[in-house]
Amino acid sequence: MPILMRYLPFMLSMLYFLMNAVPASAAPGWSAAASLQEARYGHTATLLHNGKVLVAGGAASAELYDPAANTWAAAGELATIRVWHTATLLPNGKVLVAGGYNGSHLASAELYDSMSSTWTAAGALATGRTGHTATLLPNGKVLVAGGSGIASAELYDPATNTWTAAGALATGRRYHTATLLPNGRVLVAGGWSDSDGNLASTELYDPATNAWAAAVALSTARLWHTATLLPNGEVLVAGGAQDTMTWSPPLYNPLASAELFFDMPPVIEFYNTHLDHYFITADANEAAGIDNGDAGPGWIRTGNSFNSGGNTSVCRFYGSQSPGPNSHFYTADPGECAYLKQLQASTPATEKRWNFESLDFVSTPPSNGACPSGTVPVYRAYNDGFSSGIDSNHRITSSTAAIQEVVSRGWVNEGVVMCAPD
């Protein structure tokens, strides 16, 4: 299921709650909210599934804000005072608080249970860290990266309450940002390095390989900035500072500039001259492997490609060499993806079926066969392999000429199935 669709029911329920929690007579603008029970800084604020807000740290205590009553209530005591930590809402409703500072960089982590309003110890990080980031991944794990100027990263698994190594960044950094992209990768941008100072460098974490790779650098080095994922898949990086990291008093140069990052690789088409099969991939490493013969003989690039990018993850399926089909299938239709997953679950592996592999890239589904402005239609043709008794194969391309060529050979034109950025 696409990432956004997975959380859509929760997002809609939160929107309904917030709309009804604010009196209809409330005037636009700012109004006073109830004061915290304890003054604090360097804390975190996390929206819970029940609509309340958990404020933790900046002290050893935690508090819950109820927007319906405009009141604060005690939410238990953390095991230790901590500031500049992270707090991540897990799919099970618990909140993971990790790292921070209390005179030393903390490796400890704690879990808040909103059902019982209690705190329990979580598995400890391998390395204490402050000024790090924590990102909830689509698989439910939490990626903690950098902090305290270190380059290491770790993955927290709620199922086992343990941490494992998640590769190493090329540059140790703190006060950076980390943004989950629609393709499942995580963009880490900017920050501060003890050796290099203000950073313009960015890096990408790929959960599929548990590895980091360099990305395009920011035009302006910055730390303490913000990074926001936009609906079109771009990341808006705004503000921040260029700091001397001199703390008495702190000297810094605030920034007004902003910039956009776009990590949507092209979708490359291949053709197998032996099988009369087509294949597409947005993974540059996979494409390079095919070029090197890793996928077997006969594969060549057709020269056709289209841009990835949009609001929906594309599901990738594969049959099998035996019993088949020895081919891949792609869909940006959430309903079609869910149906094929259900069919996979109910069909024995000894029979032909499509097996879900991954969310391969992102695109925009058409509306009644039409694409929105700023996009181009991507078509799909089917070789009618099921009726012909051969392996099913589909050609997915933005080239109308390419579709017409295979249709002239008996393939079935299935119309517009995706809308790619122009």
Short mmCIF file of C-alpha atoms in Angstrom, two decimals:
data_model
loop_
_atom_site.label_atom_id
_atom_site.label_comp_id
_atom_site.label_asym_id
_atom_site.label_seq_id
_atom_site.Cartn_x
_atom_site.Cartn_y
_atom_site.Cartn_z
CA MET A 1 0.00 0.00 0.00
CA PRO A 2 1.39 3.48 -0.84
CA ILE A 3 2.82 5.35 2.14
CA LEU A 4 0.28 8.17 2.04
CA MET A 5 -2.66 5.79 1.61
CA ARG A 6 -1.53 3.77 4.63
CA TYR A 7 -1.93 6.78 6.89
CA LEU A 8 -4.93 8.37 5.12
CA PRO A 9 -7.59 7.10 7.60
CA PHE A 10 -5.56 8.42 10.51
CA MET A 11 -4.94 11.76 8.79
CA LEU A 12 -8.64 12.20 8.03
CA SER A 13 -9.63 11.35 11.60
CA MET A 14 -7.12 13.87 12.94
CA LEU A 15 -8.43 16.52 10.55
CA TYR A 16 -12.00 15.85 11.70
CA PHE A 17 -10.93 15.99 15.34
CA LEU A 18 -9.03 19.25 14.99
CA MET A 19 -11.81 20.90 13.00
CA ASN A 20 -14.33 20.03 15.69
CA ALA A 21 -12.02 20.78 18.60
CA VAL A 22 -11.85 24.46 17.62
CA PRO A 23 -15.03 26.41 18.41
CA ALA A 24 -16.77 27.67 15.30
CA SER A 25 -16.75 31.16 16.80
CA ALA A 26 -12.94 31.24 17.16
CA ALA A 27 -11.53 34.33 15.48
CA PRO A 28 -8.72 33.93 12.94
CA GLY A 29 -5.24 34.53 14.30
CA TRP A 30 -3.48 33.66 17.54
CA SER A 31 -5.02 33.21 20.96
CA ALA A 32 -3.57 32.18 24.29
CA ALA A 33 -3.43 28.48 25.13
CA ALA A 34 -3.14 27.15 28.66
CA SER A 35 0.37 27.33 30.11
CA LEU A 36 2.54 24.27 30.64
CA GLN A 37 2.77 23.01 34.20
CA GLU A 38 6.55 23.29 34.06
CA ALA A 39 8.78 25.66 32.10
CA ARG A 40 11.04 23.82 29.66
CA TYR A 41 13.20 24.18 26.55
CA GLY A 42 14.90 21.76 24.19
CA HIS A 43 11.82 19.55 24.50
CA THR A 44 9.73 17.74 21.87
CA ALA A 45 6.03 17.86 20.99
CA THR A 46 4.32 14.83 19.42
CA LEU A 47 0.74 14.55 18.15
CA LEU A 48 -0.74 11.27 19.43
CA HIS A 49 -3.37 9.10 17.77
CA ASN A 50 -5.98 10.33 20.26
CA GLY A 51 -5.45 13.96 19.20
CA LYS A 52 -3.57 15.00 22.32
CA VAL A 53 -0.04 16.40 22.24
CA LEU A 54 2.79 14.87 24.27
CA VAL A 55 5.45 17.36 25.37
CA ALA A 56 8.50 15.56 26.74
CA GLY A 57 11.86 16.59 28.10
CA GLY A 58 13.42 19.96 28.66
CA ALA A 59 13.06 18.60 32.19
CA ALA A 60 12.56 15.10 33.57
CA SER A 61 8.79 15.38 33.24
CA ALA A 62 6.28 15.13 30.41
CA GLU A 63 2.86 16.69 29.88
CA LEU A 64 -0.22 16.08 27.73
CA TYR A 65 -2.14 18.89 26.05
CA ASP A 66 -5.85 18.28 25.44
CA PRO A 67 -7.03 20.63 22.64
CA ALA A 68 -10.69 19.96 23.42
CA ALA A 69 -10.31 21.24 26.99
CA ASN A 70 -7.30 23.54 26.47
CA THR A 71 -5.63 21.95 29.49
CA TRP A 72 -2.35 20.27 30.40
CA ALA A 73 -2.00 17.13 32.50
CA ALA A 74 1.03 15.32 33.86
CA ALA A 75 2.24 12.47 31.63
CA GLY A 76 4.67 10.71 33.93
CA GLU A 77 8.38 11.11 34.54
CA LEU A 78 11.19 10.23 32.19
CA ALA A 79 14.03 8.18 33.63
CA THR A 80 16.38 11.11 33.09
CA ILE A 81 16.24 14.78 32.22
CA ARG A 82 17.07 15.30 28.58
CA VAL A 83 17.10 18.13 26.03
CA TRP A 84 17.62 18.18 22.25
CA HIS A 85 16.46 14.58 21.94
CA THR A 86 14.00 13.19 19.37
CA ALA A 87 10.47 11.87 19.82
CA THR A 88 8.85 9.60 17.22
CA LEU A 89 5.27 8.33 17.15
CA LEU A 90 5.38 4.61 16.33
CA PRO A 91 2.65 2.75 14.41
CA ASN A 92 1.62 1.00 17.66
CA GLY A 93 0.81 4.38 19.24
CA LYS A 94 3.82 4.50 21.54
CA VAL A 95 6.35 7.33 21.41
CA LEU A 96 10.08 6.62 21.16
CA VAL A 97 12.26 9.24 22.86
CA ALA A 98 15.92 8.79 21.97
CA GLY A 99 19.22 10.41 22.85
CA GLY A 100 19.60 14.01 23.93
CA TYR A 101 21.77 15.76 26.46
CA ASN A 102 21.89 16.07 30.26
CA GLY A 103 25.49 17.12 30.73
CA SER A 104 26.63 14.32 28.43
CA HIS A 105 25.37 12.90 25.15
CA LEU A 106 22.74 10.27 25.94
CA ALA A 107 22.49 6.82 24.39
CA SER A 108 19.43 5.88 26.42
CA ALA A 109 15.93 5.72 24.95
CA GLU A 110 12.46 5.53 26.47
CA LEU A 111 8.96 4.56 25.35
CA TYR A 112 5.79 6.41 26.30
CA ASP A 113 2.55 4.41 26.34
CA SER A 114 -0.41 6.74 25.84
CA MET A 115 -2.85 4.06 27.01
CA SER A 116 -1.30 3.85 30.49
CA SER A 117 0.52 7.22 30.48
CA THR A 118 3.69 5.46 31.62
CA TRP A 119 7.32 5.42 30.54
CA THR A 120 9.49 2.32 30.15
CA ALA A 121 13.09 1.85 29.09
CA ALA A 122 13.73 1.10 25.43
CA GLY A 123 16.84 -0.48 24.01
CA ALA A 124 19.82 1.86 24.18
CA LEU A 125 21.50 3.39 21.16
CA ALA A 126 24.99 2.15 20.42
CA THR A 127 26.24 5.75 20.53
CA GLY A 128 25.11 8.73 22.58
CA ARG A 129 23.99 11.61 20.40
CA THR A 130 22.49 15.12 20.50
CA GLY A 131 21.14 17.21 17.64
CA HIS A 132 20.39 14.08 15.63
CA THR A 133 17.31 13.26 13.56
CA ALA A 134 14.79 10.43 13.86
CA THR A 135 12.69 9.33 10.89
CA LEU A 136 9.87 6.78 10.87
CA LEU A 137 10.33 4.53 7.83
CA PRO A 138 7.51 2.81 5.90
CA ASN A 139 8.51 -0.55 7.43
CA GLY A 140 7.83 0.79 10.94
CA LYS A 141 11.47 1.11 11.94
CA VAL A 142 13.04 4.40 13.06
CA LEU A 143 16.20 5.76 11.45
CA VAL A 144 18.36 7.86 13.78
CA ALA A 145 21.14 9.69 11.95
CA GLY A 146 24.08 11.82 13.02
CA GLY A 147 24.07 14.04 16.07
CA SER A 148 26.99 15.16 18.24
CA GLY A 149 29.04 15.50 15.07
CA ILE A 150 29.16 11.74 14.47
CA ALA A 151 28.61 9.98 11.15
CA SER A 152 26.93 6.80 12.35
CA ALA A 153 23.25 5.94 11.95
CA GLU A 154 21.08 3.37 13.70
CA LEU A 155 17.75 1.62 13.11
CA TYR A 156 15.25 0.97 15.92
CA ASP A 157 12.95 -2.02 15.51
CA PRO A 158 9.82 -1.72 17.72
CA ALA A 159 9.12 -5.44 17.29
CA THR A 160 12.37 -6.42 19.02
CA ASN A 161 13.12 -3.22 20.97
CA THR A 162 16.65 -3.27 19.55
CA TRP A 163 18.95 -1.05 17.52
CA THR A 164 21.09 -2.10 14.57
CA ALA A 165 23.67 -0.23 12.51
CA ALA A 166 22.34 1.67 9.50
CA GLY A 167 25.53 2.44 7.65
CA ALA A 168 27.52 5.63 8.02
CA LEU A 169 27.10 9.07 6.56
CA ALA A 170 30.03 10.45 4.60
CA THR A 171 30.12 13.45 6.94
CA GLY A 172 29.41 13.54 10.65
CA ARG A 173 26.82 16.22 11.37
CA ARG A 174 24.35 17.66 13.85
CA TYR A 175 21.49 20.18 13.60
CA HIS A 176 20.67 18.87 10.12
CA THR A 177 17.29 17.77 8.77
CA ALA A 178 16.03 14.37 7.65
CA THR A 179 13.07 14.00 5.29
CA LEU A 180 11.30 10.81 4.21
CA LEU A 181 10.84 10.96 0.43
CA PRO A 182 7.93 9.40 -1.48
CA ASN A 183 10.27 6.72 -2.87
CA GLY A 184 11.09 5.55 0.67
CA ARG A 185 14.57 7.06 0.83
CA VAL A 186 15.61 9.60 3.47
CA LEU A 187 17.25 12.92 2.58
CA VAL A 188 19.67 14.32 5.17
CA ALA A 189 20.60 17.94 4.46
CA GLY A 190 23.01 20.50 5.88
CA GLY A 191 23.94 20.77 9.53
CA TRP A 192 27.19 21.38 11.35
CA SER A 193 30.42 19.40 11.20
CA ASP A 194 33.06 19.74 13.90
CA SER A 195 35.75 19.59 11.22
CA ASP A 196 34.11 21.44 8.32
CA GLY A 197 31.72 23.87 10.04
CA ASN A 198 28.51 24.79 8.21
CA LEU A 199 27.50 22.08 5.74
CA ALA A 200 25.93 22.34 2.30
CA SER A 201 26.29 18.61 1.63
CA THR A 202 23.31 16.27 1.51
CA GLU A 203 23.05 12.49 1.65
CA LEU A 204 20.43 9.87 0.84
CA TYR A 205 19.69 6.75 2.90
CA ASP A 206 18.20 3.79 1.06
CA PRO A 207 16.41 1.29 3.37
CA ALA A 208 16.58 -1.36 0.64
CA THR A 209 20.38 -1.43 0.77
CA ASN A 210 20.91 0.02 4.26
CA ALA A 211 23.46 2.38 2.71
CA TRP A 212 24.09 6.09 2.21
CA ALA A 213 24.96 7.93 -1.00
CA ALA A 214 25.87 11.52 -1.75
CA ALA A 215 23.11 13.75 -3.12
CA VAL A 216 23.18 17.18 -4.76
CA ALA A 217 24.57 19.80 -2.38
CA LEU A 218 22.58 22.77 -1.13
CA SER A 219 23.46 26.06 -2.77
CA THR A 220 23.90 27.57 0.71
CA ALA A 221 25.44 25.85 3.72
CA ARG A 222 23.02 25.96 6.66
CA LEU A 223 22.08 24.47 10.03
CA TRP A 224 18.96 24.78 12.24
CA HIS A 225 16.90 25.08 9.07
CA THR A 226 13.64 23.34 8.20
CA ALA A 227 12.89 20.78 5.49
CA THR A 228 9.32 20.14 4.35
CA LEU A 229 8.09 17.51 1.89
CA LEU A 230 5.71 19.11 -0.61
CA PRO A 231 2.79 17.31 -2.31
CA ASN A 232 4.69 17.13 -5.61
CA GLY A 233 7.57 15.23 -4.01
CA GLU A 234 9.94 18.18 -3.74
CA VAL A 235 11.59 19.13 -0.44
CA LEU A 236 11.55 22.79 0.62
CA VAL A 237 14.60 23.71 2.70
CA ALA A 238 14.16 27.13 4.31
CA GLY A 239 16.04 29.49 6.58
CA GLY A 240 18.50 28.30 9.17
CA ALA A 241 21.81 29.91 10.01
CA GLN A 242 25.49 29.97 9.26
CA ASP A 243 26.98 29.65 12.70
CA THR A 244 30.38 30.10 14.30
CA MET A 245 29.25 27.71 17.07
CA THR A 246 30.62 30.18 19.63
CA TRP A 247 28.27 29.82 22.56
CA SER A 248 29.16 32.70 24.92
CA PRO A 249 27.23 34.48 23.57
CA PRO A 250 26.04 32.47 20.53
CA LEU A 251 27.01 34.20 17.30
CA TYR A 252 25.10 33.33 14.17
CA ASN A 253 23.98 34.68 10.84
CA PRO A 254 20.30 33.89 10.19
CA LEU A 255 19.35 33.05 6.61
CA ALA A 256 16.31 34.15 4.64
CA SER A 257 17.05 31.99 1.61
CA ALA A 258 15.21 28.81 0.64
CA GLU A 259 15.76 26.10 -1.96
CA LEU A 260 14.06 23.04 -3.42
CA PHE A 261 15.36 19.47 -3.71
CA PHE A 262 13.91 16.93 -6.13
CA ASP A 263 14.99 13.29 -5.96
CA MET A 264 12.96 11.71 -8.70
CA PRO A 265 15.20 9.70 -11.06
CA PRO A 266 14.07 8.90 -14.60
CA VAL A 267 12.33 5.61 -15.28
CA ILE A 268 14.45 3.76 -17.86
CA GLU A 269 13.03 1.23 -20.33
CA PHE A 270 14.83 -1.97 -21.37
CA TYR A 271 13.97 -4.57 -24.01
CA ASN A 272 15.00 -8.23 -24.10
CA THR A 273 15.68 -9.34 -27.65
CA HIS A 274 15.41 -13.04 -26.74
CA LEU A 275 12.13 -12.87 -24.82
CA ASP A 276 10.39 -9.95 -26.58
CA HIS A 277 9.89 -8.52 -23.08
CA TYR A 278 10.01 -4.96 -21.78
CA PHE A 279 11.14 -3.84 -18.33
CA ILE A 280 11.39 -0.48 -16.55
CA THR A 281 13.32 0.69 -13.51
CA ALA A 282 13.98 3.95 -11.68
CA ASP A 283 16.89 2.42 -9.78
CA ALA A 284 20.18 3.61 -11.27
CA ASN A 285 22.07 0.72 -9.68
CA GLU A 286 19.64 -1.82 -11.12
CA ALA A 287 19.89 -0.20 -14.55
CA ALA A 288 23.68 -0.34 -14.39
CA GLY A 289 23.49 -4.01 -13.41
CA ILE A 290 21.29 -4.78 -16.41
CA ASP A 291 23.76 -2.97 -18.64
CA ASN A 292 26.50 -5.19 -17.19
CA GLY A 293 24.55 -8.38 -17.92
CA ASP A 294 23.52 -9.12 -14.33
CA ALA A 295 19.92 -9.83 -15.45
CA GLY A 296 21.01 -12.25 -18.15
CA PRO A 297 21.63 -11.89 -21.89
CA GLY A 298 19.57 -9.94 -24.38
CA TRP A 299 18.73 -6.79 -22.43
CA ILE A 300 19.25 -3.45 -24.18
CA ARG A 301 18.08 0.10 -23.51
CA THR A 302 15.31 1.26 -25.84
CA GLY A 303 16.17 4.93 -25.42
CA ASN A 304 12.73 5.62 -23.93
CA SER A 305 12.28 7.01 -20.43
CA PHE A 306 9.91 9.16 -18.40
CA ASN A 307 10.27 11.14 -15.20
CA SER A 308 9.28 9.74 -11.85
CA GLY A 309 7.52 12.00 -9.38
CA GLY A 310 4.00 12.48 -8.12
CA ASN A 311 1.71 11.71 -5.21
CA THR A 312 1.38 7.91 -5.32
CA SER A 313 3.83 5.06 -4.91
CA VAL A 314 4.00 2.62 -7.83
CA CYS A 315 3.69 -1.04 -6.84
CA ARG A 316 6.11 -3.44 -8.52
CA PHE A 317 5.26 -7.13 -8.92
CA TYR A 318 7.16 -10.11 -10.33
CA GLY A 319 5.95 -13.56 -11.28
CA SER A 320 8.65 -16.24 -11.29
CA GLN A 321 10.76 -18.18 -13.75
CA SER A 322 8.58 -21.17 -12.93
CA PRO A 323 5.60 -21.38 -12.98
CA GLY A 324 5.68 -17.75 -14.19
CA PRO A 325 5.03 -15.26 -15.46
CA ASN A 326 8.74 -14.49 -15.88
CA SER A 327 8.04 -10.77 -16.06
CA HIS A 328 7.35 -7.64 -14.01
CA PHE A 329 4.17 -5.63 -13.63
CA TYR A 330 3.71 -2.06 -12.37
CA THR A 331 0.65 -0.16 -11.20
CA ALA A 332 -0.01 3.27 -9.72
CA ASP A 333 -3.60 2.29 -8.94
CA PRO A 334 -3.88 1.61 -5.17
CA GLY A 335 -6.93 -0.58 -5.75
CA GLU A 336 -5.19 -2.69 -8.38
CA CYS A 337 -2.14 -3.03 -6.14
CA ALA A 338 -4.28 -4.17 -3.19
CA TYR A 339 -6.18 -6.64 -5.39
CA LEU A 340 -2.99 -8.25 -6.68
CA LYS A 341 -1.65 -8.56 -3.13
CA GLN A 342 -4.86 -10.30 -2.07
CA LEU A 343 -4.66 -12.57 -5.11
CA GLN A 344 -1.07 -13.42 -4.21
CA ALA A 345 -2.14 -14.39 -0.69
CA SER A 346 -4.89 -16.69 -1.96
CA THR A 347 -2.96 -18.30 -4.84
CA PRO A 348 -0.47 -21.12 -4.13
CA ALA A 349 3.12 -20.42 -5.12
CA THR A 350 2.95 -23.45 -7.40
CA GLU A 351 0.51 -21.56 -9.65
CA LYS A 352 1.10 -18.51 -11.81
CA ARG A 353 0.67 -15.28 -9.86
CA TRP A 354 2.11 -11.81 -9.36
CA ASN A 355 4.30 -11.42 -6.26
CA PHE A 356 4.68 -7.97 -4.68
CA GLU A 357 8.32 -6.82 -4.70
CA SER A 358 8.47 -3.16 -3.70
CA LEU A 359 7.26 0.40 -4.07
CA ASP A 360 9.51 1.19 -7.00
CA PHE A 361 9.00 4.89 -7.71
CA VAL A 362 6.24 7.51 -7.48
CA SER A 363 3.83 8.82 -10.08
CA THR A 364 0.35 10.33 -10.33
CA PRO A 365 -2.66 8.16 -11.27
CA PRO A 366 -4.85 9.56 -14.07
CA SER A 367 -8.38 10.76 -13.45
CA ASN A 368 -10.80 9.13 -15.88
CA GLY A 369 -7.91 8.55 -18.26
CA ALA A 370 -6.73 12.17 -18.18
CA CYS A 371 -3.58 13.62 -16.65
CA PRO A 372 -3.34 16.92 -14.74
CA SER A 373 -1.49 19.90 -16.15
CA GLY A 374 2.26 19.75 -15.84
CA THR A 375 2.31 15.99 -16.47
CA VAL A 376 2.45 13.71 -19.50
CA PRO A 377 0.49 10.47 -19.93
CA VAL A 378 2.23 7.13 -19.48
CA TYR A 379 0.61 4.25 -21.37
CA ARG A 380 0.56 0.51 -20.81
CA ALA A 381 0.22 -2.22 -23.42
CA TYR A 382 -0.24 -5.95 -22.70
CA ASN A 383 1.03 -8.83 -24.84
CA ASP A 384 -2.08 -10.88 -23.98
CA GLY A 385 0.21 -13.60 -22.72
CA PHE A 386 -2.49 -15.31 -20.66
CA SER A 387 -4.64 -16.01 -23.72
CA SER A 388 -1.62 -16.80 -25.89
CA GLY A 389 -0.11 -19.26 -23.42
CA ILE A 390 3.13 -17.29 -23.04
CA ASP A 391 4.59 -15.24 -20.21
CA SER A 392 2.57 -12.08 -19.67
CA ASN A 393 4.50 -8.88 -20.28
CA HIS A 394 3.60 -5.20 -20.31
CA ARG A 395 5.18 -2.23 -22.01
CA ILE A 396 4.92 0.99 -19.96
CA THR A 397 6.05 4.13 -21.74
CA SER A 398 5.19 7.76 -22.42
CA SER A 399 5.91 7.23 -26.12
CA THR A 400 2.74 6.89 -28.19
CA ALA A 401 4.83 5.61 -31.10
CA ALA A 402 6.21 2.81 -28.92
CA ILE A 403 2.70 1.80 -27.85
CA GLN A 404 1.44 1.87 -31.44
CA GLU A 405 4.33 -0.36 -32.53
CA VAL A 406 3.49 -3.18 -30.10
CA VAL A 407 -0.27 -2.79 -30.66
CA SER A 408 0.39 -3.33 -34.38
CA ARG A 409 1.90 -6.69 -33.35
CA GLY A 410 -1.20 -7.77 -31.44
CA TRP A 411 -0.61 -6.24 -28.03
CA VAL A 412 -3.57 -4.79 -26.13
CA ASN A 413 -3.53 -1.03 -25.46
CA GLU A 414 -4.57 -0.57 -21.81
CA GLY A 415 -4.53 3.22 -22.03
CA VAL A 416 -3.13 5.80 -19.63
CA VAL A 417 -2.01 4.27 -16.34
CA MET A 418 0.26 6.98 -14.89
CA CYS A 419 0.99 10.68 -15.24
CA ALA A 420 4.67 11.64 -15.21
CA PRO A 421 6.12 15.10 -14.48
CA ASP A 422 6.66 17.00 -17.72
#
